[in-house]
PDB file of C-alpha atoms in Angstrom:
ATOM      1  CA  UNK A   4       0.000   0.000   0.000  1.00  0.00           C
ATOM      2  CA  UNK A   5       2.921   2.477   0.604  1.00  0.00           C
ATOM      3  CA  UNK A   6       4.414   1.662  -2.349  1.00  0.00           C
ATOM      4  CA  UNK A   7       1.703   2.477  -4.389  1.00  0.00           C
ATOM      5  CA  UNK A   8       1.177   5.714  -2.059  1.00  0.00           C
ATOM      6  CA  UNK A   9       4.955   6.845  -3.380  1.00  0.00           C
ATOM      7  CA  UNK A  10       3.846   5.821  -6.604  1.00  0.00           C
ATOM      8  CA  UNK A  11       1.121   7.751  -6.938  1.00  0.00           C
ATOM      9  CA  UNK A  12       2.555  11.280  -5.131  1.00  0.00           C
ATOM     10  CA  UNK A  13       5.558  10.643  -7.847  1.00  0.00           C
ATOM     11  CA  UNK A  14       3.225  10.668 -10.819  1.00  0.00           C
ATOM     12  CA  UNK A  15       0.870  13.516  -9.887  1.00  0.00           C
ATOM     13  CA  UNK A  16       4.466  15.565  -9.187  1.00  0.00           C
ATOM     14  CA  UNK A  17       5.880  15.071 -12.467  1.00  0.00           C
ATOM     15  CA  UNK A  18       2.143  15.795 -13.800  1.00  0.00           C
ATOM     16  CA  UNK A  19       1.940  19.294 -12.571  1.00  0.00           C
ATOM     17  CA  UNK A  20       5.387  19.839 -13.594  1.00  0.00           C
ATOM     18  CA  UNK A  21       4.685  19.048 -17.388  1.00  0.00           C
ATOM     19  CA  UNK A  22       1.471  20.761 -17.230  1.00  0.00           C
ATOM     20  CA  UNK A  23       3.395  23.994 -16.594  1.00  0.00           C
ATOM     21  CA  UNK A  24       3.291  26.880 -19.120  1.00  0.00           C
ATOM     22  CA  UNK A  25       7.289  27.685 -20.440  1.00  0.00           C
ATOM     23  CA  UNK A  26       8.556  31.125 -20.010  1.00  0.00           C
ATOM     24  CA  UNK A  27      10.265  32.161 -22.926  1.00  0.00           C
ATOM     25  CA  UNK A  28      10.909  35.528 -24.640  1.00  0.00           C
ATOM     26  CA  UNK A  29       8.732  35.514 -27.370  1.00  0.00           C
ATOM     27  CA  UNK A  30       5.277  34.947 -27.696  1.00  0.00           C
ATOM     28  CA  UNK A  31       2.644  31.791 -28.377  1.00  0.00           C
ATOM     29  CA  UNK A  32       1.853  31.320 -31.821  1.00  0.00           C
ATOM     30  CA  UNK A  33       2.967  30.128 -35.567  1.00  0.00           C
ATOM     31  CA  UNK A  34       6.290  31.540 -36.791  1.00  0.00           C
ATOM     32  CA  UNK A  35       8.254  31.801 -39.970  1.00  0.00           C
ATOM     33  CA  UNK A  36      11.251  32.879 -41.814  1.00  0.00           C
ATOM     34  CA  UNK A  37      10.653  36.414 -42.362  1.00  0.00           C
ATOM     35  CA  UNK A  38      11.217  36.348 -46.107  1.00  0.00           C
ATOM     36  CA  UNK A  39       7.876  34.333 -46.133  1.00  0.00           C
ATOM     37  CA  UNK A  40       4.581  35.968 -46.989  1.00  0.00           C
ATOM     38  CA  UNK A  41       2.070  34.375 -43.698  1.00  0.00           C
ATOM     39  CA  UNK A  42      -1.123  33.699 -46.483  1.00  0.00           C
ATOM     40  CA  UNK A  43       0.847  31.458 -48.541  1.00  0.00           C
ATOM     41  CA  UNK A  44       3.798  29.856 -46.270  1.00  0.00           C
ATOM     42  CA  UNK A  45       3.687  26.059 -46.273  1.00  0.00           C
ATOM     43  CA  UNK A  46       6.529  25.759 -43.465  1.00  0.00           C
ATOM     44  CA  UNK A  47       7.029  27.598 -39.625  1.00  0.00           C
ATOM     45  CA  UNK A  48       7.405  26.670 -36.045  1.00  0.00           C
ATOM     46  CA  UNK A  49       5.063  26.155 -33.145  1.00  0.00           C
ATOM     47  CA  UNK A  50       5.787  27.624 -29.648  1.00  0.00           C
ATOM     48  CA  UNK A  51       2.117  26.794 -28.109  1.00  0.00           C
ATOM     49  CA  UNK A  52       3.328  27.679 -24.402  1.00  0.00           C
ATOM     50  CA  UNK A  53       4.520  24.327 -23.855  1.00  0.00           C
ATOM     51  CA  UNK A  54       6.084  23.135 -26.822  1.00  0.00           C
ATOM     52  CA  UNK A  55       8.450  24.462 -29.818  1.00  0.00           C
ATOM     53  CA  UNK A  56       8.829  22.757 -33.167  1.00  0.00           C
ATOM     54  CA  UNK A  57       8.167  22.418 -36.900  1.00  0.00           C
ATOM     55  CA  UNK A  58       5.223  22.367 -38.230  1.00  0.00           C
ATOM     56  CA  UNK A  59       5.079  21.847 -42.486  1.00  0.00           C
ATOM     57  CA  UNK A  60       3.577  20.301 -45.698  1.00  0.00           C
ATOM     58  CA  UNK A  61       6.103  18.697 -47.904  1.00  0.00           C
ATOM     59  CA  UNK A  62       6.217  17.271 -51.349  1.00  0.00           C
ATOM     60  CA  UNK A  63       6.076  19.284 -54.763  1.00  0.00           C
ATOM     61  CA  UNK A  64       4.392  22.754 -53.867  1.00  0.00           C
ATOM     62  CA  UNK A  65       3.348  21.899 -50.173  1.00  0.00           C
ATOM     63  CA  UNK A  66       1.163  19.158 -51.530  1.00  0.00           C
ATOM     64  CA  UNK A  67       1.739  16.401 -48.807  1.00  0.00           C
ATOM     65  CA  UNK A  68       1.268  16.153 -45.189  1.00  0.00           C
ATOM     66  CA  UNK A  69       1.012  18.348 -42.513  1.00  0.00           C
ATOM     67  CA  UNK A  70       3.977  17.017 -40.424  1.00  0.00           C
ATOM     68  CA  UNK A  71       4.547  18.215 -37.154  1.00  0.00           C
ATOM     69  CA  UNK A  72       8.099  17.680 -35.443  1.00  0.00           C
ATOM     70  CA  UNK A  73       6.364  19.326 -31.832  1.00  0.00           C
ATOM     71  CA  UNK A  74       8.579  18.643 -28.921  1.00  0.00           C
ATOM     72  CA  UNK A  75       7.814  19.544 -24.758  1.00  0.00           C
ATOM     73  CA  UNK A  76      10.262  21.872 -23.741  1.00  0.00           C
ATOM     74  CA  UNK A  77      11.118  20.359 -20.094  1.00  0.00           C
ATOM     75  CA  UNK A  78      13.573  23.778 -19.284  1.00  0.00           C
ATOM     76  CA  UNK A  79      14.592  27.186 -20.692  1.00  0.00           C
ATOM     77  CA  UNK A  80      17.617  29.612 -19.874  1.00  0.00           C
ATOM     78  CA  UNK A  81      19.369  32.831 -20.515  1.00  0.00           C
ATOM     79  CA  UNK A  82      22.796  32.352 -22.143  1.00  0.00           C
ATOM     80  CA  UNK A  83      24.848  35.376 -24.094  1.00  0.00           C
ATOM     81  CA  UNK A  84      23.679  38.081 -26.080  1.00  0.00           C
ATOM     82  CA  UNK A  85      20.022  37.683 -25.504  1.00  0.00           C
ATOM     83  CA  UNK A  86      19.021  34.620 -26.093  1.00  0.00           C
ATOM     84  CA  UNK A  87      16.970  31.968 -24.133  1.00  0.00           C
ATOM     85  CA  UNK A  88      17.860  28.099 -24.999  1.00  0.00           C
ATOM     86  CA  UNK A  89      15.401  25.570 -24.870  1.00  0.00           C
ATOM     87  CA  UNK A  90      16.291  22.186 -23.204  1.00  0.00           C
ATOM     88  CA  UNK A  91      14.034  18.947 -24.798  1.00  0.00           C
ATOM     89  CA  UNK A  92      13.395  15.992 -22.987  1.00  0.00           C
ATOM     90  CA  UNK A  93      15.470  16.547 -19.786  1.00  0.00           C
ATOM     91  CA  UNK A  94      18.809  16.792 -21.887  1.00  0.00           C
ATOM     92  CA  UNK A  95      21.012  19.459 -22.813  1.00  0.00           C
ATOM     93  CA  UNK A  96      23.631  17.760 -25.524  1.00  0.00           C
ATOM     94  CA  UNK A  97      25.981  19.520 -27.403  1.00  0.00           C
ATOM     95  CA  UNK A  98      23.762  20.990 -29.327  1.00  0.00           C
ATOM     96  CA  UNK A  99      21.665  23.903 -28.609  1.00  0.00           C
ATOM     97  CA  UNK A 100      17.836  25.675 -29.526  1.00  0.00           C
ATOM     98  CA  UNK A 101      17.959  29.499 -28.587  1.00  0.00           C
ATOM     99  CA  UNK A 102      15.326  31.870 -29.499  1.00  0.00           C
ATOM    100  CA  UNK A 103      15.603  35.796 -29.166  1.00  0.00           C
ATOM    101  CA  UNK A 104      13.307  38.505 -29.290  1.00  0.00           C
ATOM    102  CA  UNK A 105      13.784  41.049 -32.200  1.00  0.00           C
ATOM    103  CA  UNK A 106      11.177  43.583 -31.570  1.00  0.00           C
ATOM    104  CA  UNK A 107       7.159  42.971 -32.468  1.00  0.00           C
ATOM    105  CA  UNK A 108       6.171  39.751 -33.295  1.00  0.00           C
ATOM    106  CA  UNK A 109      10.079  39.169 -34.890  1.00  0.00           C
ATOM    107  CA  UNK A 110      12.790  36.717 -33.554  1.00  0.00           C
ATOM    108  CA  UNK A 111      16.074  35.563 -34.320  1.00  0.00           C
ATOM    109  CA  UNK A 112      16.486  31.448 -34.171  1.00  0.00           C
ATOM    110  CA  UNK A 113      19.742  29.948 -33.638  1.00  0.00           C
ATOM    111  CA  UNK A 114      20.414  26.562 -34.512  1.00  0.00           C
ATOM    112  CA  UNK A 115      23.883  25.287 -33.259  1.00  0.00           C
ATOM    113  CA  UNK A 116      24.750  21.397 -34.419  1.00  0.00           C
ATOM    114  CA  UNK A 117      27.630  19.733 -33.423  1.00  0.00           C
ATOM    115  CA  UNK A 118      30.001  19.195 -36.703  1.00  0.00           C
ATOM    116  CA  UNK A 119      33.793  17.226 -36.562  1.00  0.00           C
ATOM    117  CA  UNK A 120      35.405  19.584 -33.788  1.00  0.00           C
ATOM    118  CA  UNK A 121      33.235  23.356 -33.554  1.00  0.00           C
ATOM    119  CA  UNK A 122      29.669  23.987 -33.358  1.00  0.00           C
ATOM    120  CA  UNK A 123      28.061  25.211 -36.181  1.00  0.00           C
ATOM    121  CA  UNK A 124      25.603  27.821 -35.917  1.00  0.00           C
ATOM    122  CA  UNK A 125      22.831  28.744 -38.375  1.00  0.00           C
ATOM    123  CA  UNK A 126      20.528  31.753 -37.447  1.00  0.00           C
ATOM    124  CA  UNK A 127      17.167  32.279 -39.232  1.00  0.00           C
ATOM    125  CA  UNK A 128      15.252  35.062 -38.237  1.00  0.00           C
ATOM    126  CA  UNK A 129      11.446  35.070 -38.058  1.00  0.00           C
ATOM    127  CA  UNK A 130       8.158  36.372 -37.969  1.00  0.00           C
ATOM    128  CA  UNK A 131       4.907  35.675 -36.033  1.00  0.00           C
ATOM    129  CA  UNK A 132       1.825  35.484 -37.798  1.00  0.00           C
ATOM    130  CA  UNK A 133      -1.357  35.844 -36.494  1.00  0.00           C
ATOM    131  CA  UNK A 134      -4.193  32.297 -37.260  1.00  0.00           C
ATOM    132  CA  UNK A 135      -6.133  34.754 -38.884  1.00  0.00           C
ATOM    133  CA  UNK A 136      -3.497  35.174 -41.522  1.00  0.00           C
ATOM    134  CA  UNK A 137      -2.740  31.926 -42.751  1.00  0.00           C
ATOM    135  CA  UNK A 138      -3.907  29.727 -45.714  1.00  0.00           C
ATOM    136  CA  UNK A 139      -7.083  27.783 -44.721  1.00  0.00           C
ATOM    137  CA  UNK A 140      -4.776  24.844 -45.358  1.00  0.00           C
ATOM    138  CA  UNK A 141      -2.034  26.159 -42.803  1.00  0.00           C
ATOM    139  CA  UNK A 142      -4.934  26.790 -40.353  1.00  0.00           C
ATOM    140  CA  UNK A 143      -6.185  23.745 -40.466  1.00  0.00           C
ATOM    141  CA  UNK A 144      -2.642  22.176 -39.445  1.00  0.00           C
ATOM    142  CA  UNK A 145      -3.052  24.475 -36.439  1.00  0.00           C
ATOM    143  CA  UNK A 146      -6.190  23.119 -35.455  1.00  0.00           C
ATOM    144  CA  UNK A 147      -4.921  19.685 -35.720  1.00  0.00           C
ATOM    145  CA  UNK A 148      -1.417  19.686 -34.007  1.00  0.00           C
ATOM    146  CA  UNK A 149      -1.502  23.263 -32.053  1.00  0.00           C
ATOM    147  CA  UNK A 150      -5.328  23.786 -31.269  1.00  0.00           C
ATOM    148  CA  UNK A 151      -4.662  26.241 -28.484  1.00  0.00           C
ATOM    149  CA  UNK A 152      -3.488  28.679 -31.256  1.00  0.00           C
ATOM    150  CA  UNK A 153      -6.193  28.480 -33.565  1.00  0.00           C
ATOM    151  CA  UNK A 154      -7.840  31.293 -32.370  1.00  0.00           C
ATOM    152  CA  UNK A 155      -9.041  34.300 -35.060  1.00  0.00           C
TER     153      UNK A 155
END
């Protein structure tokens, strides 16, 4: 009976601790590369409050899919010039996620990958567009993998 006491107190712990909304420096919502125009993109990323990923059609023209690569982001952090890193899954690797705030629904992404002996770093930087500003077909990936955000 104790055992499954413990149990039980360990699960509802880690419960309330996923169930937690991130802090991070930019806000909810569907964002893209900023030389994308939002009514036609067919690629972006997701930060829903909880989770931050890619979310995309593929194939000639955006024809196939959607595909979402969502993942829970467990732990964020301030590092240099700005920028908050996300941690996935409990584990901080050599390689790194870092968003950072560029004024009004704009951002700078940096990707750094771990490559023979250096990191290498790849920066994007993007825009947030608003649901009501999408394709109906990129809206209706929202609804499906980010429904929180689907809001006009």
């Amino acid at each position: 009976m104790r055992e499954w006491i413990l149990a039980l107190a360990a699960m509802a712990g880690s419960v309330s601790a996923t169930a937690q909304t991130i802090s991070m420096p930019i806000d909810r919502g569907f964002w893209t590369n900023a030389t994308e125009k939002c009514a036609s993109v067919h690629h972006g990323y997701v930060f829903d409050g909880k989770r931050w990923g890619a979310l995309y059609y593929y194939g000639p023209g955006g024809s196939m899919g959607p595909a979402a690569e969502l993942e829970p982001i467990t732990q964020t952090r301030a590092v240099d010039d700005g920028f908050t890193q996300m941690q996935f899954g409990g584990y901080d690797g050599a390689g790194y996620f870092r968003v950072k705030p560029l004024g009004q629904d704009r951002a700078l992404y940096r990707v750094g990958a771990p490559f023979r002996d250096e990191i290498q770093e790849t920066d994007e930087t993007l825009i947030r567009c608003s649901f009501a500003s999408l394709s109906p077909k990129m809206q209706a990936a929202l609804r499906r993998h980010a429904p929180g955000l689907a809001v006009r």
